[in-house]
mmCIF file of C-alpha atoms in Angstrom:
data_model
loop_
_atom_site.group_PDB
_atom_site.id
_atom_site.type_symbol
_atom_site.label_atom_id
_atom_site.label_comp_id
_atom_site.label_asym_id
_atom_site.label_seq_id
_atom_site.Cartn_x
_atom_site.Cartn_y
_atom_site.Cartn_z
ATOM 1 C CA UNK A 467 -0.051 0.166 0.095
ATOM 2 C CA UNK A 468 1.433 3.556 -1.146
ATOM 3 C CA UNK A 469 0.554 4.858 2.996
ATOM 4 C CA UNK A 470 2.549 2.326 4.200
ATOM 5 C CA UNK A 471 5.986 1.692 4.538
ATOM 6 C CA UNK A 472 6.262 -2.344 4.723
ATOM 7 C CA UNK A 473 8.913 -3.791 7.586
ATOM 8 C CA UNK A 474 8.152 -7.823 5.390
ATOM 9 C CA UNK A 475 10.706 -10.053 5.508
ATOM 10 C CA UNK A 476 10.712 -13.758 4.915
ATOM 11 C CA UNK A 477 11.827 -15.393 8.337
ATOM 12 C CA UNK A 478 8.871 -14.373 10.358
ATOM 13 C CA UNK A 479 5.021 -12.814 9.967
ATOM 14 C CA UNK A 480 5.672 -9.856 12.235
ATOM 15 C CA UNK A 481 4.482 -7.368 9.230
ATOM 16 C CA UNK A 482 0.883 -9.622 9.090
ATOM 17 C CA UNK A 483 0.638 -8.641 13.580
ATOM 18 C CA UNK A 484 1.206 -5.131 13.322
ATOM 19 C CA UNK A 485 -1.344 -4.885 10.106
ATOM 20 C CA UNK A 486 0.876 -5.010 7.541
ATOM 21 C CA UNK A 487 3.482 -2.227 8.375
ATOM 22 C CA UNK A 488 4.753 1.220 9.312
ATOM 23 C CA UNK A 489 1.439 3.623 7.953
ATOM 24 C CA UNK A 490 2.840 7.022 7.071
ATOM 25 C CA UNK A 491 2.359 9.954 9.436
ATOM 26 C CA UNK A 492 2.937 7.690 12.202
ATOM 27 C CA UNK A 493 4.132 9.200 15.760
ATOM 28 C CA UNK A 494 4.264 5.470 17.449
ATOM 29 C CA UNK A 495 5.179 5.421 21.346
ATOM 30 C CA UNK A 496 6.753 1.494 22.206
ATOM 31 C CA UNK A 497 6.735 1.810 26.433
ATOM 32 C CA UNK A 498 7.988 -0.750 28.710
ATOM 33 C CA UNK A 499 10.742 -1.705 31.477
ATOM 34 C CA UNK A 500 13.777 -2.538 30.270
ATOM 35 C CA UNK A 501 14.297 -6.021 29.336
ATOM 36 C CA UNK A 502 10.585 -6.248 27.800
ATOM 37 C CA UNK A 503 11.456 -6.116 24.469
ATOM 38 C CA UNK A 504 11.684 -2.960 22.868
ATOM 39 C CA UNK A 505 14.640 -2.222 21.911
ATOM 40 C CA UNK A 506 14.242 -5.721 19.502
ATOM 41 C CA UNK A 507 11.513 -4.736 18.407
ATOM 42 C CA UNK A 508 12.854 -1.276 16.344
ATOM 43 C CA UNK A 509 15.461 -3.704 16.115
ATOM 44 C CA UNK A 510 13.518 -6.186 13.599
ATOM 45 C CA UNK A 511 11.473 -3.220 12.182
ATOM 46 C CA UNK A 512 14.720 -1.138 11.367
ATOM 47 C CA UNK A 513 15.679 -4.403 9.242
ATOM 48 C CA UNK A 514 12.612 -4.941 7.869
ATOM 49 C CA UNK A 515 12.234 -0.977 6.100
ATOM 50 C CA UNK A 516 15.039 -1.874 5.462
ATOM 51 C CA UNK A 517 14.943 -5.056 3.410
ATOM 52 C CA UNK A 518 12.221 -2.534 1.267
ATOM 53 C CA UNK A 519 14.222 -0.193 0.711
ATOM 54 C CA UNK A 520 13.170 2.489 3.467
ATOM 55 C CA UNK A 521 15.422 4.849 4.147
ATOM 56 C CA UNK A 522 15.518 5.154 8.776
ATOM 57 C CA UNK A 523 17.646 6.819 11.067
ATOM 58 C CA UNK A 524 18.046 5.144 14.145
ATOM 59 C CA UNK A 525 19.201 7.323 17.522
ATOM 60 C CA UNK A 526 20.646 5.202 20.158
ATOM 61 C CA UNK A 527 21.255 6.179 23.722
ATOM 62 C CA UNK A 528 22.491 2.726 24.233
ATOM 63 C CA UNK A 529 24.818 1.412 21.681
ATOM 64 C CA UNK A 530 27.484 2.927 20.030
ATOM 65 C CA UNK A 531 27.854 2.154 16.075
ATOM 66 C CA UNK A 532 29.962 -0.542 16.633
ATOM 67 C CA UNK A 533 27.792 -2.225 19.691
ATOM 68 C CA UNK A 534 24.804 -1.441 17.418
ATOM 69 C CA UNK A 535 26.133 -3.300 14.466
ATOM 70 C CA UNK A 536 27.321 -6.589 16.385
ATOM 71 C CA UNK A 537 23.761 -5.932 17.721
ATOM 72 C CA UNK A 538 21.626 -6.942 14.553
ATOM 73 C CA UNK A 539 23.822 -8.816 13.465
ATOM 74 C CA UNK A 540 23.450 -11.194 16.504
ATOM 75 C CA UNK A 541 19.498 -11.197 15.562
ATOM 76 C CA UNK A 542 21.091 -12.121 11.923
ATOM 77 C CA UNK A 543 19.856 -8.804 10.599
ATOM 78 C CA UNK A 544 22.879 -7.787 8.272
ATOM 79 C CA UNK A 545 22.972 -4.193 7.952
ATOM 80 C CA UNK A 546 26.465 -3.004 7.342
ATOM 81 C CA UNK A 547 25.821 -2.336 3.581
ATOM 82 C CA UNK A 548 23.235 -0.333 4.571
ATOM 83 C CA UNK A 549 24.585 2.202 6.813
ATOM 84 C CA UNK A 550 27.648 2.071 3.883
ATOM 85 C CA UNK A 551 24.624 2.942 0.954
ATOM 86 C CA UNK A 552 23.596 5.872 3.677
ATOM 87 C CA UNK A 553 20.108 3.772 3.257
ATOM 88 C CA UNK A 554 20.561 3.673 7.190
ATOM 89 C CA UNK A 555 21.881 6.362 9.484
ATOM 90 C CA UNK A 556 22.620 5.565 13.046
ATOM 91 C CA UNK A 557 23.362 8.159 15.940
ATOM 92 C CA UNK A 558 24.872 7.143 18.587
ATOM 93 C CA UNK A 559 24.337 9.036 22.467
ATOM 94 C CA UNK A 560 27.385 7.548 23.418
ATOM 95 C CA UNK A 561 29.888 8.252 20.514
ATOM 96 C CA UNK A 562 33.108 5.570 20.206
ATOM 97 C CA UNK A 563 35.568 8.065 20.550
ATOM 98 C CA UNK A 564 34.589 11.220 21.266
ATOM 99 C CA UNK A 565 34.088 12.796 24.833
ATOM 100 C CA UNK A 566 30.510 11.852 26.144
ATOM 101 C CA UNK A 567 29.216 14.970 27.047
ATOM 102 C CA UNK A 568 26.553 15.570 29.903
ATOM 103 C CA UNK A 569 22.623 14.759 28.809
ATOM 104 C CA UNK A 570 21.608 18.680 28.794
ATOM 105 C CA UNK A 571 19.029 20.559 26.007
ATOM 106 C CA UNK A 572 18.567 17.569 23.899
ATOM 107 C CA UNK A 573 15.822 18.666 23.135
ATOM 108 C CA UNK A 574 16.564 21.327 21.665
ATOM 109 C CA UNK A 575 19.480 19.062 20.110
ATOM 110 C CA UNK A 576 16.933 16.629 18.731
ATOM 111 C CA UNK A 577 14.938 18.787 17.145
ATOM 112 C CA UNK A 578 17.370 20.728 15.412
ATOM 113 C CA UNK A 579 19.559 18.024 14.126
ATOM 114 C CA UNK A 580 17.498 18.319 10.855
ATOM 115 C CA UNK A 581 19.308 15.619 9.137
ATOM 116 C CA UNK A 582 18.333 13.430 11.853
ATOM 117 C CA UNK A 583 14.902 13.323 9.963
ATOM 118 C CA UNK A 584 15.753 13.270 6.713
ATOM 119 C CA UNK A 585 15.095 9.678 6.327
ATOM 120 C CA UNK A 586 11.249 8.008 5.914
ATOM 121 C CA UNK A 587 11.237 6.252 9.219
ATOM 122 C CA UNK A 588 13.034 8.231 12.397
ATOM 123 C CA UNK A 589 13.580 5.850 15.361
ATOM 124 C CA UNK A 590 14.312 7.123 18.667
ATOM 125 C CA UNK A 591 15.598 4.304 20.863
ATOM 126 C CA UNK A 592 14.450 4.912 23.918
ATOM 127 C CA UNK A 593 13.725 8.897 24.104
ATOM 128 C CA UNK A 594 12.936 8.564 27.924
ATOM 129 C CA UNK A 595 16.681 8.774 28.389
ATOM 130 C CA UNK A 596 17.990 10.921 26.173
ATOM 131 C CA UNK A 597 15.412 13.896 27.705
ATOM 132 C CA UNK A 598 14.937 12.244 31.086
ATOM 133 C CA UNK A 599 17.133 15.661 32.263
ATOM 134 C CA UNK A 600 15.133 18.139 30.792
ATOM 135 C CA UNK A 601 12.185 17.573 29.953
ATOM 136 C CA UNK A 602 8.858 19.110 31.225
ATOM 137 C CA UNK A 603 5.350 19.220 30.587
ATOM 138 C CA UNK A 604 6.376 22.420 27.943
ATOM 139 C CA UNK A 605 9.195 21.503 26.703
ATOM 140 C CA UNK A 606 7.452 17.580 25.950
ATOM 141 C CA UNK A 607 4.169 19.751 24.121
ATOM 142 C CA UNK A 608 7.079 21.469 21.678
ATOM 143 C CA UNK A 609 8.881 18.489 21.033
ATOM 144 C CA UNK A 610 5.478 16.668 20.269
ATOM 145 C CA UNK A 611 4.696 19.576 18.206
ATOM 146 C CA UNK A 612 7.622 19.315 16.051
ATOM 147 C CA UNK A 613 7.787 15.321 15.768
ATOM 148 C CA UNK A 614 3.941 16.067 14.441
ATOM 149 C CA UNK A 615 4.833 18.014 11.921
ATOM 150 C CA UNK A 616 7.530 15.706 10.828
ATOM 151 C CA UNK A 617 5.092 13.048 10.786
ATOM 152 C CA UNK A 618 2.557 15.583 8.810
ATOM 153 C CA UNK A 619 5.225 14.902 5.602
ATOM 154 C CA UNK A 620 3.986 11.471 5.518
ATOM 155 C CA UNK A 621 7.331 10.141 8.023
ATOM 156 C CA UNK A 622 7.232 8.197 10.495
ATOM 157 C CA UNK A 623 8.444 8.606 14.005
ATOM 158 C CA UNK A 624 8.733 5.418 16.819
ATOM 159 C CA UNK A 625 10.189 6.411 19.933
ATOM 160 C CA UNK A 626 10.530 3.886 23.110
ATOM 161 C CA UNK A 627 9.911 5.128 26.161
ATOM 162 C CA UNK A 628 10.648 2.831 29.922
ATOM 163 C CA UNK A 629 7.799 4.394 32.365
ATOM 164 C CA UNK A 630 9.408 6.473 35.860
ATOM 165 C CA UNK A 631 11.859 7.993 33.460
ATOM 166 C CA UNK A 632 10.274 10.839 32.816
ATOM 167 C CA UNK A 633 7.686 12.891 34.568
ATOM 168 C CA UNK A 634 4.144 11.390 34.541
ATOM 169 C CA UNK A 635 2.264 15.217 32.727
ATOM 170 C CA UNK A 636 5.379 14.709 29.840
ATOM 171 C CA UNK A 637 5.099 10.976 29.134
ATOM 172 C CA UNK A 638 1.026 12.037 29.765
ATOM 173 C CA UNK A 639 1.728 14.623 26.291
ATOM 174 C CA UNK A 640 3.473 11.945 24.518
ATOM 175 C CA UNK A 641 1.092 9.204 24.923
ATOM 176 C CA UNK A 642 -2.018 10.969 24.168
ATOM 177 C CA UNK A 643 -0.142 12.729 20.647
ATOM 178 C CA UNK A 644 0.974 9.210 19.862
ATOM 179 C CA UNK A 645 -1.386 7.982 16.729
ATOM 180 C CA UNK A 646 0.392 3.940 17.750
ATOM 181 C CA UNK A 647 0.942 3.353 21.393
ATOM 182 C CA UNK A 648 2.194 -0.091 22.580
ATOM 183 C CA UNK A 649 3.567 -2.168 25.730
ATOM 184 C CA UNK A 650 6.040 -4.560 26.107
ATOM 185 C CA UNK A 651 6.275 -6.776 28.637
ATOM 186 C CA UNK A 652 7.717 -10.235 30.360
ATOM 187 C CA UNK A 653 4.509 -12.256 30.642
ATOM 188 C CA UNK A 654 4.233 -16.140 31.950
ATOM 189 C CA UNK A 655 2.382 -18.580 29.009
ATOM 190 C CA UNK A 656 2.265 -22.116 31.055
ATOM 191 C CA UNK A 657 5.735 -22.932 32.135
ATOM 192 C CA UNK A 658 7.575 -19.824 30.293
ATOM 193 C CA UNK A 659 7.825 -16.538 30.409
ATOM 194 C CA UNK A 660 7.726 -14.354 27.223
ATOM 195 C CA UNK A 661 8.277 -11.078 25.581
ATOM 196 C CA UNK A 662 4.564 -9.803 24.504
ATOM 197 C CA UNK A 663 3.635 -5.924 22.333
ATOM 198 C CA UNK A 664 0.365 -5.124 23.767
ATOM 199 C CA UNK A 665 -1.238 -2.300 20.525
ATOM 200 C CA UNK A 666 -3.553 -0.429 23.273
ATOM 201 C CA UNK A 667 -3.694 2.422 20.055
ATOM 202 C CA UNK A 668 -3.335 2.673 16.021
ATOM 203 C CA UNK A 669 -5.238 5.392 14.503
ATOM 204 C CA UNK A 670 -3.545 4.894 11.751
ATOM 205 C CA UNK A 671 -3.581 1.287 10.730
ATOM 206 C CA UNK A 672 -4.231 0.371 7.255
ATOM 207 C CA UNK A 673 -5.294 -3.236 7.524
ATOM 208 C CA UNK A 674 -6.561 -5.425 10.335
ATOM 209 C CA UNK A 675 -4.136 -5.848 13.462
ATOM 210 C CA UNK A 676 -3.226 -8.395 16.505
ATOM 211 C CA UNK A 677 -3.855 -7.179 19.721
ATOM 212 C CA UNK A 678 -1.087 -9.175 21.556
ATOM 213 C CA UNK A 679 1.522 -9.902 20.181
ATOM 214 C CA UNK A 680 4.031 -12.437 22.445
ATOM 215 C CA UNK A 681 7.092 -13.388 20.957
ATOM 216 C CA UNK A 682 10.429 -14.721 21.900
ATOM 217 C CA UNK A 683 14.373 -13.854 20.870
ATOM 218 C CA UNK A 684 16.619 -16.321 19.182
ATOM 219 C CA UNK A 685 20.258 -15.364 17.575
ATOM 220 C CA UNK A 686 20.746 -15.660 14.425
ATOM 221 C CA UNK A 687 16.682 -15.525 13.900
ATOM 222 C CA UNK A 688 15.782 -12.645 15.418
ATOM 223 C CA UNK A 689 12.729 -11.765 16.369
ATOM 224 C CA UNK A 690 9.692 -14.810 16.425
ATOM 225 C CA UNK A 691 6.339 -14.689 17.402
ATOM 226 C CA UNK A 692 4.570 -16.972 19.337
ATOM 227 C CA UNK A 693 1.452 -17.792 17.238
ATOM 228 C CA UNK A 694 0.349 -20.638 20.199
ATOM 229 C CA UNK A 695 1.068 -18.752 23.071
ATOM 230 C CA UNK A 696 -1.540 -16.010 21.942
ATOM 231 C CA UNK A 697 -4.016 -18.681 20.834
#
């Protein structure tokens, strides 16, 4: 579909579970505690987009460029050629060589980093870790307004948030503005504990989607949807 950025790959049917892909104009928010699977969902989405010739900017508050390449490779998501071609632009908050600066005024820096938003899809993992030192309800409104303007051009912005890293009023501002809202968590299915993504809001969905998606992560295979777990 012309209004959808496809994330389809041969290895799984994750794209079907989220309605075929990422709708153009999306402001997506993926919420969850550390270890709940937010990052691997973002990495799976990124790889799917790249496989369908969609340009991606990936902002990471945790990984260096080398760490990101290794992490993606461990999942079977090879991205080296996409970085070389420029289809994937990776922006580490922690530079590999240069001195790490104190995380102040990151909302201003993010908004002023226009080159980040040149790609079709922008993923920020994690937004809450990036802006937690300077976000407040007023700056959250400015950030949301900027993201909405970006999305209005037909791009998509997806950000992860850890609850409690930012104040409740700022979080509610982001949550209410999101057109796609999902929560990642760990849940028990029988004797196993699985990662689960629950879609709570999906305003721009182009196709039928599954509200609860259980998945596991396997080396060299990546994200694997657990069909039986949510049957």
